[in-house]
């Protein structure tokens, strides 16, 4: 039978291992770098180190410069449903009609 001290040590070790795995996978799930959005009025917004596979509302952006390590998928609607209307690869840029949704996907996922 395990002593209480040994059981506690096992719990701490398991928790630390879980935190390490979760921490590493979370960082691997981000588009590293900066994507710059330009709007019709000339304003720009930088999107930096954002999570992959999550829809971000971008409310009418008309140009993107992708300096991340992931593909940027742009959608006409703010829920990122249906087919992407533009895909901008890492180190790419594009002009388009106003887009309202953005999703990053790793290059290997295409």
XYZ file of N, CA and C in Angstrom:
330
model
N 0.838 -1.176 0.000
C 0.000 0.000 0.000
C 0.885 1.243 0.000
N 0.518 2.252 -0.790
C 1.285 3.485 -0.859
C 1.104 4.284 0.417
N 2.196 4.887 0.824
C 2.050 5.822 1.940
C 1.461 7.115 1.387
N 0.905 7.933 2.249
C 0.297 9.193 1.833
C 1.326 10.104 1.174
N 2.542 10.113 1.703
C 3.609 10.963 1.146
C 3.954 10.514 -0.279
N 4.046 9.212 -0.494
C 4.387 8.688 -1.813
C 3.261 8.971 -2.813
N 2.032 8.849 -2.382
C 0.888 9.137 -3.227
C 0.856 10.616 -3.620
N 1.162 11.497 -2.676
C 1.212 12.936 -2.958
C 2.304 13.236 -3.980
N 3.462 12.605 -3.839
C 4.571 12.820 -4.772
C 4.177 12.363 -6.172
N 3.499 11.246 -6.274
C 3.033 10.752 -7.561
C 2.047 11.740 -8.192
N 1.159 12.302 -7.384
C 0.208 13.296 -7.887
C 0.885 14.544 -8.399
N 1.893 15.031 -7.680
C 2.637 16.220 -8.107
C 3.366 15.946 -9.410
N 3.978 14.780 -9.539
C 4.692 14.426 -10.764
C 3.730 14.352 -11.956
N 2.581 13.725 -11.761
C 1.597 13.619 -12.847
C 1.080 14.998 -13.245
N 0.836 15.856 -12.276
C 0.353 17.212 -12.569
C 1.402 18.002 -13.343
N 2.659 17.897 -12.940
C 3.733 18.613 -13.639
C 3.880 18.111 -15.072
N 3.793 16.807 -15.266
C 3.900 16.251 -16.621
C 2.746 16.724 -17.491
N 1.545 16.756 -16.937
C 0.384 17.233 -17.684
C 0.537 18.699 -18.059
N 0.999 19.510 -17.135
C 1.202 20.941 -17.407
C 2.231 21.144 -18.507
N 3.280 20.348 -18.505
C 4.309 20.469 -19.532
C 3.737 20.126 -20.901
N 3.007 19.031 -21.003
C 2.423 18.631 -22.282
C 1.413 19.661 -22.760
N 0.528 20.107 -21.894
C -0.473 21.100 -22.272
C 0.200 22.407 -22.664
N 1.214 22.819 -21.942
C 1.934 24.058 -22.271
C 2.592 23.993 -23.633
N 3.216 22.880 -23.950
C 3.874 22.741 -25.244
C 2.867 22.694 -26.378
N 1.772 21.971 -26.199
C 0.814 21.887 -27.286
C 0.106 23.220 -27.506
N -0.109 23.992 -26.454
C -0.763 25.294 -26.620
C 0.111 26.235 -27.433
N 1.426 26.227 -27.189
C 2.296 27.121 -27.941
C 2.435 26.667 -29.396
N 2.332 25.362 -29.636
C 2.422 24.847 -30.996
C 1.153 25.139 -31.785
N 0.093 25.532 -31.128
C -1.183 25.774 -31.770
C -1.409 27.249 -32.074
N -0.361 28.033 -32.158
C -0.511 29.459 -32.436
C 0.179 29.811 -33.746
N -0.369 30.805 -34.420
C 0.270 31.366 -35.605
C 1.309 32.358 -35.104
N 2.566 31.987 -35.175
C 3.640 32.840 -34.651
C 3.990 33.926 -35.656
N 3.991 35.153 -35.183
C 4.294 36.295 -36.029
C 3.143 37.292 -36.012
N 3.165 38.202 -36.968
C 2.164 39.271 -37.012
C 1.496 39.324 -38.377
N 0.189 39.464 -38.344
C -0.606 39.684 -39.540
C -1.165 41.097 -39.437
N -1.007 41.894 -40.482
C -1.507 43.266 -40.475
C -2.731 43.371 -41.367
N -3.815 43.892 -40.787
C -5.059 44.127 -41.515
C -5.175 45.602 -41.846
N -5.598 45.930 -43.070
C -5.864 47.324 -43.446
C -7.342 47.462 -43.754
N -7.899 48.585 -43.347
C -9.325 48.866 -43.521
C -9.526 49.958 -44.562
N -10.745 50.104 -45.105
C -11.004 51.089 -46.157
C -10.613 52.517 -45.777
N -10.670 52.864 -44.501
C -10.312 54.221 -44.072
C -8.804 54.401 -43.900
N -8.010 53.357 -44.185
C -6.555 53.439 -44.083
C -5.992 52.972 -42.751
N -6.839 52.788 -41.748
C -6.363 52.286 -40.453
C -5.847 50.860 -40.591
N -4.872 50.514 -39.763
C -4.346 49.154 -39.742
C -4.413 48.601 -38.317
N -4.506 47.288 -38.231
C -4.480 46.579 -36.953
C -3.527 45.407 -37.107
N -2.656 45.213 -36.131
C -1.764 44.057 -36.112
C -2.359 42.961 -35.239
N -2.348 41.747 -35.754
C -2.797 40.558 -35.032
C -1.547 39.716 -34.808
N -1.151 39.531 -33.546
C 0.120 38.884 -33.242
C -0.069 37.615 -32.418
N 0.597 36.534 -32.856
C 0.640 35.260 -32.133
C -0.734 34.790 -31.684
N -1.646 34.668 -32.610
C -3.014 34.245 -32.292
C -3.169 32.739 -32.484
N -4.112 32.163 -31.777
C -4.362 30.718 -31.818
C -4.842 30.282 -33.201
N -4.456 29.078 -33.580
C -4.948 28.465 -34.810
C -6.354 27.932 -34.607
N -7.097 27.822 -35.696
C -8.419 27.189 -35.749
C -9.517 27.947 -35.009
N -9.309 29.184 -34.631
C -10.323 29.989 -33.943
C -10.690 31.156 -34.837
N -11.981 31.408 -34.989
C -12.462 32.504 -35.831
C -12.336 33.830 -35.091
N -11.724 34.795 -35.740
C -11.594 36.151 -35.202
C -12.397 37.098 -36.084
N -13.231 37.908 -35.491
C -13.959 38.913 -36.246
C -13.032 40.047 -36.644
N -13.020 40.398 -37.921
C -12.111 41.462 -38.386
C -12.863 42.626 -39.020
N -14.167 42.588 -39.070
C -15.063 43.693 -39.408
C -14.659 44.583 -40.575
N -14.620 44.019 -41.768
C -14.487 44.810 -42.981
C -13.085 45.097 -43.474
N -12.113 44.278 -43.101
C -10.744 44.477 -43.595
C -10.706 44.268 -45.109
N -9.844 45.033 -45.801
C -9.744 44.937 -47.258
C -8.347 44.539 -47.747
N -7.395 44.416 -46.832
C -6.040 44.014 -47.219
C -5.383 43.331 -46.034
N -4.524 42.362 -46.333
C -3.789 41.671 -45.283
C -2.348 41.455 -45.727
N -1.425 41.595 -44.784
C -0.025 41.222 -44.971
C 0.257 40.187 -43.894
N 0.553 38.957 -44.306
C 0.716 37.836 -43.391
C 2.194 37.562 -43.130
N 2.675 37.970 -41.976
C 4.050 37.698 -41.572
C 4.055 36.682 -40.424
N 3.155 35.669 -40.536
C 3.115 34.580 -39.565
C 3.633 33.316 -40.222
N 3.678 32.227 -39.448
C 4.083 30.936 -40.006
C 2.883 30.064 -40.360
N 1.688 30.673 -40.448
C 0.461 29.928 -40.748
C -0.277 30.569 -41.924
N -1.127 29.785 -42.553
C -2.005 30.328 -43.591
C -3.126 31.110 -42.928
N -3.502 32.232 -43.522
C -4.624 33.043 -43.042
C -5.802 32.825 -43.976
N -6.890 32.311 -43.432
C -8.115 32.082 -44.196
C -9.081 33.205 -43.868
N -9.576 33.907 -44.892
C -10.485 35.034 -44.696
C -11.871 34.681 -45.191
N -12.867 35.184 -44.471
C -14.263 34.852 -44.739
C -15.082 36.125 -44.840
N -16.107 36.068 -45.673
C -16.992 37.219 -45.835
C -17.804 37.482 -44.575
N -18.134 36.406 -43.839
C -18.926 36.602 -42.618
C -18.050 36.523 -41.369
N -18.569 37.026 -40.287
C -17.815 37.084 -39.032
C -17.805 35.790 -38.241
N -18.460 34.732 -38.765
C -18.461 33.445 -38.069
C -17.568 32.425 -38.758
N -16.912 32.832 -39.844
C -15.982 31.971 -40.592
C -16.662 30.696 -41.079
N -17.896 30.833 -41.542
C -18.612 29.660 -42.039
C -18.519 29.607 -43.562
N -18.743 28.427 -44.096
C -18.656 28.253 -45.537
C -17.210 28.198 -46.004
N -17.038 28.475 -47.285
C -15.695 28.451 -47.866
C -14.978 29.779 -47.634
N -13.691 29.709 -47.427
C -12.893 30.930 -47.319
C -12.902 31.651 -48.663
N -12.974 32.971 -48.623
C -12.963 33.749 -49.865
C -11.550 34.140 -50.276
N -10.607 34.042 -49.340
C -9.196 34.310 -49.643
C -8.336 33.508 -48.679
N -7.208 33.014 -49.180
C -6.215 32.332 -48.355
C -4.886 33.016 -48.614
N -4.273 33.513 -47.548
C -3.006 34.228 -47.684
C -1.927 33.414 -46.966
N -0.937 32.911 -47.717
C 0.103 32.083 -47.110
C 1.084 32.920 -46.289
N 1.928 32.246 -45.502
C 2.963 32.974 -44.773
C 3.782 33.838 -45.733
N 4.119 35.038 -45.314
C 4.888 36.016 -46.085
C 4.166 36.479 -47.343
N 2.842 36.315 -47.377
C 2.055 36.766 -48.514
C 1.214 37.973 -48.150
N 0.600 38.554 -49.171
C -0.317 39.671 -48.947
C -1.413 39.600 -49.993
N -2.533 40.262 -49.701
C -3.652 40.234 -50.626
C -4.578 41.406 -50.362
N -5.205 41.904 -51.434
C -6.289 42.885 -51.355
C -7.563 42.150 -51.743
N -8.695 42.544 -51.159
C -9.951 41.861 -51.439
C -11.109 42.748 -51.038
N -12.326 42.318 -51.384
C -13.519 43.028 -50.909
C -13.596 42.831 -49.396
N -14.344 43.668 -48.692
C -14.359 43.593 -47.224
C -14.623 42.185 -46.681
N -13.770 41.778 -45.774
C -13.861 40.472 -45.126
C -14.128 40.690 -43.633
N -14.825 39.727 -43.027
C -15.237 39.901 -41.643
C -14.788 38.793 -40.703
N -14.148 37.750 -41.212
C -13.679 36.659 -40.370
C -12.296 36.208 -40.781
N -11.508 35.772 -39.802
C -10.126 35.331 -40.022
C -9.866 34.089 -39.192
N -9.275 33.066 -39.813
C -8.859 31.853 -39.117
C -7.437 31.540 -39.551
N -6.553 31.261 -38.583
C -5.209 30.785 -38.898
C -5.217 29.269 -38.894
N -4.506 28.692 -39.864
C -4.327 27.248 -39.906
C -2.861 26.969 -40.238
N -2.242 26.015 -39.529
C -0.840 25.702 -39.821
C -0.664 25.300 -41.277
N 0.464 25.579 -41.834
C 0.749 25.276 -43.232
C 0.588 23.793 -43.501
N 1.014 22.919 -42.602
C 0.944 21.475 -42.798
C -0.480 20.950 -42.812
N -1.471 21.742 -42.384
C -2.863 21.295 -42.328
C -3.600 21.425 -43.654
N -2.987 21.967 -44.659
C -3.701 22.182 -45.931
C -3.899 20.911 -46.694
